[in-house]
Amino acid sequence: MANSALAGFLILLLFFMCAMSLGKAEEEDIRKPYIIHMIKSMKPQHFYLHQHWYASMLSQVSESNANELLYTYDTLLHGFAARLSEAEADAMESMEGCLAVVPSSLNKVATTHTPEFLGLSSSSSSSPGLWSQYSTGGEDIIVGVIDTGIWPESKSFNDAGLGPVPSRWKGTCESGQAFNSSHCNRKIIGARYFYKGFQNNVSKINETLEYMSPRDAHGHGTHTASTAAGAAVTGASLLGFASGTARGMAPHARLAIYKACWAPEGRCDDSDVAAAMEHAIADGVDILSISISSEDVPFHMNIRAIAAFGATEKGVFVSAAAGNRGPLSSTLSNTEPWITTVGASSIDRDFPASLVLGNQEIYRGTSAFKGGDGKLQGPFPLVYVSASNSSKRCLDGSLDPNLVKDKIVLCDQLIDPDDSSAPEKANEVARAGGAGMIVANEELLGAQQQFSYTFKFPAISLSFKAGEKIKSYINSTSNTSTATAAMRLTGLTIVGNATAAPIVAAFSSRGPSEAYPSVLKPDMIAPGVNILAAYAGSVDYILDSGTSMACPHVSGIAALIKAIHPTWSPAAIKSALMTSSYIVDNRKQEIRDSVTMEAANPFAMGSGHVDPRSAMDPGLVYDMAPQDYIDFLCSLNYTKKQIALLTKRLISCPKSSFEAGDLNYPSFSVVFKPGNNSAQVSRRTVTNVGAVAKGNVVYRASVKSPPGVSITVEPQTFVFRNLYDKATYIVKFESNIRTPSPSEGDQNGFGEISWTCIEGGRQLVRSPIVLTWQASN
Ligand SMILES: *[C@@H]1O[C@H](CO)[C@@H](O)[C@H](O)[C@H]1NC(C)=O
Ligand SMILES: *[C@@H]1O[C@H](CO)[C@@H](O)[C@H](O)[C@H]1NC(C)=O
Ligand SMILES: *[C@@H]1O[C@H](CO)[C@@H](O)[C@H](O)[C@H]1NC(C)=O
Ligand SMILES: *[C@@H]1O[C@H](CO)[C@@H](O)[C@H](O)[C@H]1NC(C)=O
Ligand SMILES: *[C@@H]1O[C@H](CO)[C@@H](O)[C@H](O)[C@H]1NC(C)=O
Ligand SMILES: *[C@@H]1O[C@H](CO)[C@@H](O)[C@H](O)[C@H]1NC(C)=O
Ligand SMILES: *[C@@H]1O[C@H](CO)[C@@H](O)[C@H](O)[C@H]1NC(C)=O
Ligand SMILES: *[C@@H]1O[C@H](CO)[C@@H](O)[C@H](O)[C@H]1NC(C)=O
Ligand SMILES: CC(=O)N[C@H]1CO[C@H](CO)[C@@H](O)[C@@H]1O
């Protein structure tokens, strides 16, 4: 009796619990993280702390309890993150003191490759060329990296020779799964992790795939951190390749790690990223490196952009990946004028390999395969298994050994996320008994672009164009004879002008910025193709490509500038990087775009390729303060509430003649509206940052205009007597170009304004110009 009552009670309890969890599960389906932006000063008196106010708001819109509050923000943003349903979000938005309720969006790290590279072999470069000159410096600058975490055991993070942790550092080394305070040192001075938004949007973190700690299960964060500020690792002889040095841009800078992106795909929820940025600023970082990309939406929809503004206000330089959605136009991300937006280009390093077809045609490719001895292997029969899409791509299990045994197999590489990586394709050809593999990428990855991979099997990576020619050769022989090919794998690494570089990567996102057409983006390009850096797990170093790899190069160089010029604002550092960048390659030709193999335009490369040496001494800078960005946004008619997301209080836009084109940006983007060819006028102010030794420093302007346009600068000469003297000039753009028809679409012209130091220095201060004639509609 007692037993059956107990049983009945238990069944009832079980039923009740099931009903509860069912209800909860249903609710969870429709709830996701939101960021609630607040005006702090409107906190009612009776709440002692803001958290109490926020919790009370939550309990008013939601029956569930306060654990729905994921984060409170108090540094870069004001407000909090919470899991809400749409109805609750709407209710929240109309509450007193609330500025905006924005869904926290889910984004991804900006790498082109997937963690399938984990467990695959790696290789090494010889010297990183031009970059190696800056092996010192950056001491005591702290670079915060917001990414997938860190693999602290990598040699790149050894702290030999570094002094004590800077005393201003307020961060910490959080413990967690396979990570504790002993994993931080004088190189990795802090590490934290942020998962509440991810866990509430995507899924519970799977602890067999991920570490509930700052430890990197993906590899991306380790790669970017070591690129920005990895220690010099000499004699890294990997897999028989030429031994060399792997090092970050600022090898003496300190790293602070903020893990907010999670394996397997490297996804990051904005509520976590914002919390990571807040902690980074409070901890005392000088530079923030964010290799995360998303859609190009205006700042008020983008929490990262708002947090980046707060960081800039506190003097922290923020660099971010331009995105990997090129080569189509208007595919950028992170385009706010207070962010430094970095595109990707190739470097002058190659792993040469070649292919000799039966018809004697020779193709040059690339292969980081350790077994090559430079001897010609073959000829072997050559096949392209066009039976299915999977066999064309040599996906796992798709190749019939009867068709490919002892043959060289041609495989396609697509951008498609379902496609496998080139090293995986090589594994499949090996499984099916092939003699070798050729991988050719699809056209969107660049007609001429070659990606290097670290292969465990004889394989060559070729461009799209070469792949097409090989396919037609195979086709042409199909009726009469057998196609054959022989491979020559050198196992060498070559560095220098035998490889034309830099070339803009096809995948690198292109301008114009949809959100801010009057700001030219990206700001610059930096190395982002076949970059060798540290990785996670059993893999020491790998080659990886993406604007994710380009961004930390700029972060590291910014750390070097900051070390030399500690008082410079983030805008001054960006200006130094932009106006000193170069636009000719290592063969003295214009930098090309890998899509067309023609000269790249500023929508692909911004101001040009970053040049660390010149950036240290730029001569003049175009400086900006936070108020300049506010004036800019006011001129674009953003609302009071939207601007308050940045200012954190309601302000009135000043009545002024400031126009968007007057933002003191180090480049120019001029838009002619349909039917209006009136002259456009922009104003700029330069600050002399060059040493004034004896006498005056004199600069003279020169202008390049596209056909049909007159660009005039007034005045044309500046004389500076002191360091930090300022001077203002006015540029007038007059156009004879008619409005393009709708079928022609928007048209562009390109030019530049340069200030050359003709007395007291030798600097060249270059600004690219983009003109856009909008089509009538
Ligand atoms: C940290 O973890 C390591 C193992 O990875 C262990 O040897 C060490 O004792 C731990 N240190 C602390 C302070 O817990
Ligand atoms: C976690 O990942 C492992 C390996 O992929 C998988 O087998 C397991 O089902 C996952 N667990 C959950 C809870 O998703
Ligand atoms: C094969 O791929 C092409 C483009 O890559 C696609 O259009 C087609 O639908 C695919 N076919 C199958 C059967 O999946
Ligand atoms: C091969 O040739 C046939 C007929 O000549 C053509 O239809 C096919 O598209 C060709 N395939 C390739 C890959 O060039
Ligand atoms: C091969 O033979 C097929 C069928 O006989 C024919 O359609 C095709 O054009 C031939 N291709 C070449 C390259 O001769
Ligand atoms: C490559 O570099 C060498 C030595 O620095 C130089 O002599 C040669 O002219 C360069 N070649 C090109 C094509 O610029
Ligand atoms: C902003 O609003 C003013 C007044 O309504 C208008 O004249 C101006 O063209 C607007 N500017 C932009 C960029 O939309
Ligand atoms: C034409 O463009 C100029 C320069 O931007 C602007 O000042 C003027 O108001 C525009 N005129 C019309 C009719 O929109
Ligand atoms: C499970 C879940 O809530 N997913 C949401 C995560 O956030 C994105 C917005 O970025 C939503 O589209 C998803 O529905």
PDB file of N, CA and C in Angstrom, residues 110-177:
ATOM      1  N   ALA A 110      36.757  33.965 -39.800  1.00  0.00           N
ATOM      2  CA  ALA A 110      36.876  34.191 -41.238  1.00  0.00           C
ATOM      3  C   ALA A 110      38.037  33.411 -41.865  1.00  0.00           C
ATOM      4  N   THR A 111      38.005  32.102 -41.716  1.00  0.00           N
ATOM      5  CA  THR A 111      39.021  31.282 -42.360  1.00  0.00           C
ATOM      6  C   THR A 111      38.374  30.600 -43.554  1.00  0.00           C
ATOM      7  N   THR A 112      39.183  30.257 -44.563  1.00  0.00           N
ATOM      8  CA  THR A 112      38.600  29.572 -45.710  1.00  0.00           C
ATOM      9  C   THR A 112      38.568  28.076 -45.487  1.00  0.00           C
ATOM     10  N   HIS A 113      39.319  27.637 -44.517  1.00  0.00           N
ATOM     11  CA  HIS A 113      39.449  26.198 -44.341  1.00  0.00           C
ATOM     12  C   HIS A 113      38.785  25.744 -43.076  1.00  0.00           C
ATOM     13  N   THR A 114      38.641  24.480 -42.980  1.00  0.00           N
ATOM     14  CA  THR A 114      37.878  23.891 -41.897  1.00  0.00           C
ATOM     15  C   THR A 114      38.830  23.105 -41.003  1.00  0.00           C
ATOM     16  N   PRO A 115      38.372  22.755 -39.829  1.00  0.00           N
ATOM     17  CA  PRO A 115      39.275  22.062 -38.908  1.00  0.00           C
ATOM     18  C   PRO A 115      39.661  20.663 -39.378  1.00  0.00           C
ATOM     19  N   GLU A 116      39.194  20.268 -40.555  1.00  0.00           N
ATOM     20  CA  GLU A 116      39.649  18.982 -41.099  1.00  0.00           C
ATOM     21  C   GLU A 116      41.171  18.949 -41.195  1.00  0.00           C
ATOM     22  N   PHE A 117      41.762  20.106 -41.204  1.00  0.00           N
ATOM     23  CA  PHE A 117      43.216  20.142 -41.260  1.00  0.00           C
ATOM     24  C   PHE A 117      43.822  19.562 -40.005  1.00  0.00           C
ATOM     25  N   LEU A 118      43.059  19.525 -38.946  1.00  0.00           N
ATOM     26  CA  LEU A 118      43.562  18.947 -37.699  1.00  0.00           C
ATOM     27  C   LEU A 118      43.986  17.518 -37.958  1.00  0.00           C
ATOM     28  N   GLY A 119      45.150  17.165 -37.455  1.00  0.00           N
ATOM     29  CA  GLY A 119      45.603  15.789 -37.633  1.00  0.00           C
ATOM     30  C   GLY A 119      46.372  15.607 -38.917  1.00  0.00           C
ATOM     31  N   LEU A 120      46.438  16.632 -39.743  1.00  0.00           N
ATOM     32  CA  LEU A 120      47.216  16.515 -40.971  1.00  0.00           C
ATOM     33  C   LEU A 120      48.588  17.145 -40.778  1.00  0.00           C
ATOM     34  N   SER A 121      49.459  16.796 -41.680  1.00  0.00           N
ATOM     35  CA  SER A 121      50.846  17.236 -41.506  1.00  0.00           C
ATOM     36  C   SER A 121      50.997  18.713 -41.807  1.00  0.00           C
ATOM     37  N   SER A 122      52.174  19.188 -41.555  1.00  0.00           N
ATOM     38  CA  SER A 122      52.414  20.611 -41.715  1.00  0.00           C
ATOM     39  C   SER A 122      53.797  20.833 -42.289  1.00  0.00           C
ATOM     40  N   SER A 123      54.093  22.081 -42.549  1.00  0.00           N
ATOM     41  CA  SER A 123      55.388  22.389 -43.125  1.00  0.00           C
ATOM     42  C   SER A 123      55.874  23.710 -42.586  1.00  0.00           C
ATOM     43  N   SER A 124      56.993  24.127 -43.065  1.00  0.00           N
ATOM     44  CA  SER A 124      57.568  25.359 -42.539  1.00  0.00           C
ATOM     45  C   SER A 124      58.065  26.228 -43.669  1.00  0.00           C
ATOM     46  N   SER A 125      58.200  27.482 -43.389  1.00  0.00           N
ATOM     47  CA  SER A 125      58.747  28.391 -44.385  1.00  0.00           C
ATOM     48  C   SER A 125      60.187  28.672 -44.018  1.00  0.00           C
ATOM     49  N   SER A 126      60.873  29.309 -44.908  1.00  0.00           N
ATOM     50  CA  SER A 126      62.128  29.896 -44.464  1.00  0.00           C
ATOM     51  C   SER A 126      61.756  31.273 -43.920  1.00  0.00           C
ATOM     52  N   SER A 127      62.623  32.236 -44.025  1.00  0.00           N
ATOM     53  CA  SER A 127      62.355  33.490 -43.333  1.00  0.00           C
ATOM     54  C   SER A 127      61.081  34.155 -43.841  1.00  0.00           C
ATOM     55  N   PRO A 128      60.355  34.846 -42.974  1.00  0.00           N
ATOM     56  CA  PRO A 128      59.167  35.525 -43.437  1.00  0.00           C
ATOM     57  C   PRO A 128      59.488  36.816 -44.187  1.00  0.00           C
ATOM     58  N   GLY A 129      60.624  36.847 -44.826  1.00  0.00           N
ATOM     59  CA  GLY A 129      60.972  37.928 -45.740  1.00  0.00           C
ATOM     60  C   GLY A 129      60.985  39.279 -45.072  1.00  0.00           C
ATOM     61  N   LEU A 130      60.324  40.189 -45.718  1.00  0.00           N
ATOM     62  CA  LEU A 130      60.260  41.580 -45.303  1.00  0.00           C
ATOM     63  C   LEU A 130      59.899  41.754 -43.827  1.00  0.00           C
ATOM     64  N   TRP A 131      59.076  40.839 -43.323  1.00  0.00           N
ATOM     65  CA  TRP A 131      58.562  40.970 -41.969  1.00  0.00           C
ATOM     66  C   TRP A 131      59.632  40.747 -40.908  1.00  0.00           C
ATOM     67  N   SER A 132      60.674  40.027 -41.286  1.00  0.00           N
ATOM     68  CA  SER A 132      61.623  39.598 -40.267  1.00  0.00           C
ATOM     69  C   SER A 132      62.406  40.761 -39.678  1.00  0.00           C
ATOM     70  N   GLN A 133      62.345  41.930 -40.345  1.00  0.00           N
ATOM     71  CA  GLN A 133      63.091  43.069 -39.815  1.00  0.00           C
ATOM     72  C   GLN A 133      62.571  43.514 -38.458  1.00  0.00           C
ATOM     73  N   TYR A 134      61.319  43.194 -38.170  1.00  0.00           N
ATOM     74  CA  TYR A 134      60.746  43.693 -36.930  1.00  0.00           C
ATOM     75  C   TYR A 134      60.710  42.606 -35.869  1.00  0.00           C
ATOM     76  N   SER A 135      61.866  42.025 -35.620  1.00  0.00           N
ATOM     77  CA  SER A 135      61.918  40.923 -34.672  1.00  0.00           C
ATOM     78  C   SER A 135      61.958  41.451 -33.252  1.00  0.00           C
ATOM     79  N   THR A 136      62.226  42.729 -33.097  1.00  0.00           N
ATOM     80  CA  THR A 136      62.172  43.292 -31.759  1.00  0.00           C
ATOM     81  C   THR A 136      61.040  44.303 -31.727  1.00  0.00           C
ATOM     82  N   GLY A 137      60.797  44.857 -30.577  1.00  0.00           N
ATOM     83  CA  GLY A 137      59.733  45.847 -30.469  1.00  0.00           C
ATOM     84  C   GLY A 137      58.431  45.194 -30.090  1.00  0.00           C
ATOM     85  N   GLY A 138      57.470  46.045 -29.833  1.00  0.00           N
ATOM     86  CA  GLY A 138      56.177  45.538 -29.382  1.00  0.00           C
ATOM     87  C   GLY A 138      56.227  45.150 -27.918  1.00  0.00           C
ATOM     88  N   GLU A 139      57.384  45.332 -27.288  1.00  0.00           N
ATOM     89  CA  GLU A 139      57.531  44.951 -25.887  1.00  0.00           C
ATOM     90  C   GLU A 139      56.449  45.621 -25.037  1.00  0.00           C
ATOM     91  N   ASP A 140      55.787  44.827 -24.248  1.00  0.00           N
ATOM     92  CA  ASP A 140      54.803  45.318 -23.283  1.00  0.00           C
ATOM     93  C   ASP A 140      53.513  45.851 -23.885  1.00  0.00           C
ATOM     94  N   ILE A 141      53.370  45.753 -25.200  1.00  0.00           N
ATOM     95  CA  ILE A 141      52.061  46.042 -25.782  1.00  0.00           C
ATOM     96  C   ILE A 141      51.237  44.761 -25.654  1.00  0.00           C
ATOM     97  N   ILE A 142      49.970  44.923 -25.294  1.00  0.00           N
ATOM     98  CA  ILE A 142      49.128  43.747 -25.051  1.00  0.00           C
ATOM     99  C   ILE A 142      48.106  43.626 -26.180  1.00  0.00           C
ATOM    100  N   VAL A 143      48.194  42.504 -26.886  1.00  0.00           N
ATOM    101  CA  VAL A 143      47.278  42.253 -28.003  1.00  0.00           C
ATOM    102  C   VAL A 143      46.195  41.291 -27.529  1.00  0.00           C
ATOM    103  N   GLY A 144      44.955  41.738 -27.541  1.00  0.00           N
ATOM    104  CA  GLY A 144      43.822  40.882 -27.188  1.00  0.00           C
ATOM    105  C   GLY A 144      43.311  40.194 -28.443  1.00  0.00           C
ATOM    106  N   VAL A 145      43.153  38.878 -28.380  1.00  0.00           N
ATOM    107  CA  VAL A 145      42.701  38.115 -29.544  1.00  0.00           C
ATOM    108  C   VAL A 145      41.364  37.464 -29.202  1.00  0.00           C
ATOM    109  N   ILE A 146      40.332  37.837 -29.963  1.00  0.00           N
ATOM    110  CA  ILE A 146      38.994  37.272 -29.730  1.00  0.00           C
ATOM    111  C   ILE A 146      38.782  36.204 -30.774  1.00  0.00           C
ATOM    112  N   ASP A 147      38.765  34.943 -30.346  1.00  0.00           N
ATOM    113  CA  ASP A 147      38.831  33.868 -31.341  1.00  0.00           C
ATOM    114  C   ASP A 147      38.426  32.545 -30.692  1.00  0.00           C
ATOM    115  N   THR A 148      39.015  31.435 -31.168  1.00  0.00           N
ATOM    116  CA  THR A 148      38.616  30.112 -30.670  1.00  0.00           C
ATOM    117  C   THR A 148      39.479  29.622 -29.517  1.00  0.00           C
ATOM    118  N   GLY A 149      40.292  30.499 -28.922  1.00  0.00           N
ATOM    119  CA  GLY A 149      41.096  30.091 -27.776  1.00  0.00           C
ATOM    120  C   GLY A 149      42.553  29.897 -28.145  1.00  0.00           C
ATOM    121  N   ILE A 150      43.257  29.140 -27.336  1.00  0.00           N
ATOM    122  CA  ILE A 150      44.720  29.050 -27.499  1.00  0.00           C
ATOM    123  C   ILE A 150      45.203  27.646 -27.157  1.00  0.00           C
ATOM    124  N   TRP A 151      46.235  27.199 -27.876  1.00  0.00           N
ATOM    125  CA  TRP A 151      46.908  25.948 -27.533  1.00  0.00           C
ATOM    126  C   TRP A 151      48.230  26.360 -26.889  1.00  0.00           C
ATOM    127  N   PRO A 152      48.261  26.450 -25.554  1.00  0.00           N
ATOM    128  CA  PRO A 152      49.377  27.150 -24.904  1.00  0.00           C
ATOM    129  C   PRO A 152      50.705  26.426 -25.028  1.00  0.00           C
ATOM    130  N   GLU A 153      50.677  25.113 -25.329  1.00  0.00           N
ATOM    131  CA  GLU A 153      51.928  24.362 -25.381  1.00  0.00           C
ATOM    132  C   GLU A 153      52.753  24.680 -26.627  1.00  0.00           C
ATOM    133  N   SER A 154      52.173  25.363 -27.618  1.00  0.00           N
ATOM    134  CA  SER A 154      52.942  25.655 -28.829  1.00  0.00           C
ATOM    135  C   SER A 154      54.204  26.445 -28.486  1.00  0.00           C
ATOM    136  N   LYS A 155      55.279  26.123 -29.184  1.00  0.00           N
ATOM    137  CA  LYS A 155      56.554  26.832 -28.981  1.00  0.00           C
ATOM    138  C   LYS A 155      56.406  28.324 -29.250  1.00  0.00           C
ATOM    139  N   SER A 156      55.423  28.682 -30.084  1.00  0.00           N
ATOM    140  CA  SER A 156      55.229  30.093 -30.401  1.00  0.00           C
ATOM    141  C   SER A 156      54.856  30.920 -29.178  1.00  0.00           C
ATOM    142  N   PHE A 157      54.451  30.249 -28.110  1.00  0.00           N
ATOM    143  CA  PHE A 157      54.017  30.993 -26.931  1.00  0.00           C
ATOM    144  C   PHE A 157      55.000  30.862 -25.777  1.00  0.00           C
ATOM    145  N   ASN A 158      56.222  30.454 -26.080  1.00  0.00           N
ATOM    146  CA  ASN A 158      57.206  30.422 -25.001  1.00  0.00           C
ATOM    147  C   ASN A 158      57.573  31.863 -24.662  1.00  0.00           C
ATOM    148  N   ASP A 159      57.935  32.077 -23.400  1.00  0.00           N
ATOM    149  CA  ASP A 159      58.124  33.457 -22.942  1.00  0.00           C
ATOM    150  C   ASP A 159      59.587  33.781 -22.662  1.00  0.00           C
ATOM    151  N   ALA A 160      60.476  33.008 -23.264  1.00  0.00           N
ATOM    152  CA  ALA A 160      61.902  33.252 -23.033  1.00  0.00           C
ATOM    153  C   ALA A 160      62.250  34.692 -23.395  1.00  0.00           C
ATOM    154  N   GLY A 161      62.969  35.340 -22.529  1.00  0.00           N
ATOM    155  CA  GLY A 161      63.464  36.681 -22.815  1.00  0.00           C
ATOM    156  C   GLY A 161      62.469  37.797 -22.543  1.00  0.00           C
ATOM    157  N   LEU A 162      61.265  37.460 -22.151  1.00  0.00           N
ATOM    158  CA  LEU A 162      60.289  38.524 -21.876  1.00  0.00           C
ATOM    159  C   LEU A 162      60.370  38.930 -20.408  1.00  0.00           C
ATOM    160  N   GLY A 163      60.219  40.203 -20.158  1.00  0.00           N
ATOM    161  CA  GLY A 163      60.242  40.719 -18.797  1.00  0.00           C
ATOM    162  C   GLY A 163      58.955  40.374 -18.072  1.00  0.00           C
ATOM    163  N   PRO A 164      58.820  40.836 -16.837  1.00  0.00           N
ATOM    164  CA  PRO A 164      57.602  40.545 -16.080  1.00  0.00           C
ATOM    165  C   PRO A 164      56.357  41.106 -16.779  1.00  0.00           C
ATOM    166  N   VAL A 165      55.214  40.526 -16.442  1.00  0.00           N
ATOM    167  CA  VAL A 165      53.946  40.984 -16.999  1.00  0.00           C
ATOM    168  C   VAL A 165      53.756  42.460 -16.641  1.00  0.00           C
ATOM    169  N   PRO A 166      53.376  43.305 -17.613  1.00  0.00           N
ATOM    170  CA  PRO A 166      53.216  44.736 -17.310  1.00  0.00           C
ATOM    171  C   PRO A 166      52.309  44.939 -16.093  1.00  0.00           C
ATOM    172  N   SER A 167      52.718  45.854 -15.207  1.00  0.00           N
ATOM    173  CA  SER A 167      52.001  45.983 -13.931  1.00  0.00           C
ATOM    174  C   SER A 167      50.579  46.524 -14.118  1.00  0.00           C
ATOM    175  N   ARG A 168      50.318  47.200 -15.267  1.00  0.00           N
ATOM    176  CA  ARG A 168      48.968  47.730 -15.468  1.00  0.00           C
ATOM    177  C   ARG A 168      47.967  46.632 -15.841  1.00  0.00           C
ATOM    178  N   TRP A 169      48.452  45.418 -16.085  1.00  0.00           N
ATOM    179  CA  TRP A 169      47.572  44.330 -16.527  1.00  0.00           C
ATOM    180  C   TRP A 169      46.620  43.905 -15.413  1.00  0.00           C
ATOM    181  N   LYS A 170      45.318  43.869 -15.731  1.00  0.00           N
ATOM    182  CA  LYS A 170      44.334  43.528 -14.708  1.00  0.00           C
ATOM    183  C   LYS A 170      43.593  42.234 -15.041  1.00  0.00           C
ATOM    184  N   GLY A 171      44.056  41.538 -16.064  1.00  0.00           N
ATOM    185  CA  GLY A 171      43.347  40.335 -16.494  1.00  0.00           C
ATOM    186  C   GLY A 171      43.672  39.133 -15.629  1.00  0.00           C
ATOM    187  N   THR A 172      43.149  37.990 -16.064  1.00  0.00           N
ATOM    188  CA  THR A 172      43.350  36.778 -15.287  1.00  0.00           C
ATOM    189  C   THR A 172      43.473  35.594 -16.230  1.00  0.00           C
ATOM    190  N   CYS A 173      43.872  34.476 -15.666  1.00  0.00           N
ATOM    191  CA  CYS A 173      44.004  33.249 -16.446  1.00  0.00           C
ATOM    192  C   CYS A 173      42.958  32.290 -15.896  1.00  0.00           C
ATOM    193  N   GLU A 174      41.835  32.193 -16.566  1.00  0.00           N
ATOM    194  CA  GLU A 174      40.729  31.370 -16.056  1.00  0.00           C
ATOM    195  C   GLU A 174      41.022  29.886 -16.236  1.00  0.00           C
ATOM    196  N   SER A 175      40.649  29.113 -15.233  1.00  0.00           N
ATOM    197  CA  SER A 175      40.833  27.657 -15.328  1.00  0.00           C
ATOM    198  C   SER A 175      39.594  27.044 -15.937  1.00  0.00           C
ATOM    199  N   GLY A 176      39.754  25.840 -16.391  1.00  0.00           N
ATOM    200  CA  GLY A 176      38.649  25.083 -16.956  1.00  0.00           C
ATOM    201  C   GLY A 176      39.202  23.761 -17.437  1.00  0.00           C
ATOM    202  N   GLN A 177      38.449  23.127 -18.328  1.00  0.00           N
ATOM    203  CA  GLN A 177      38.850  21.822 -18.829  1.00  0.00           C
ATOM    204  C   GLN A 177      40.239  21.903 -19.496  1.00  0.00           C
TER     205      GLN A 177
END
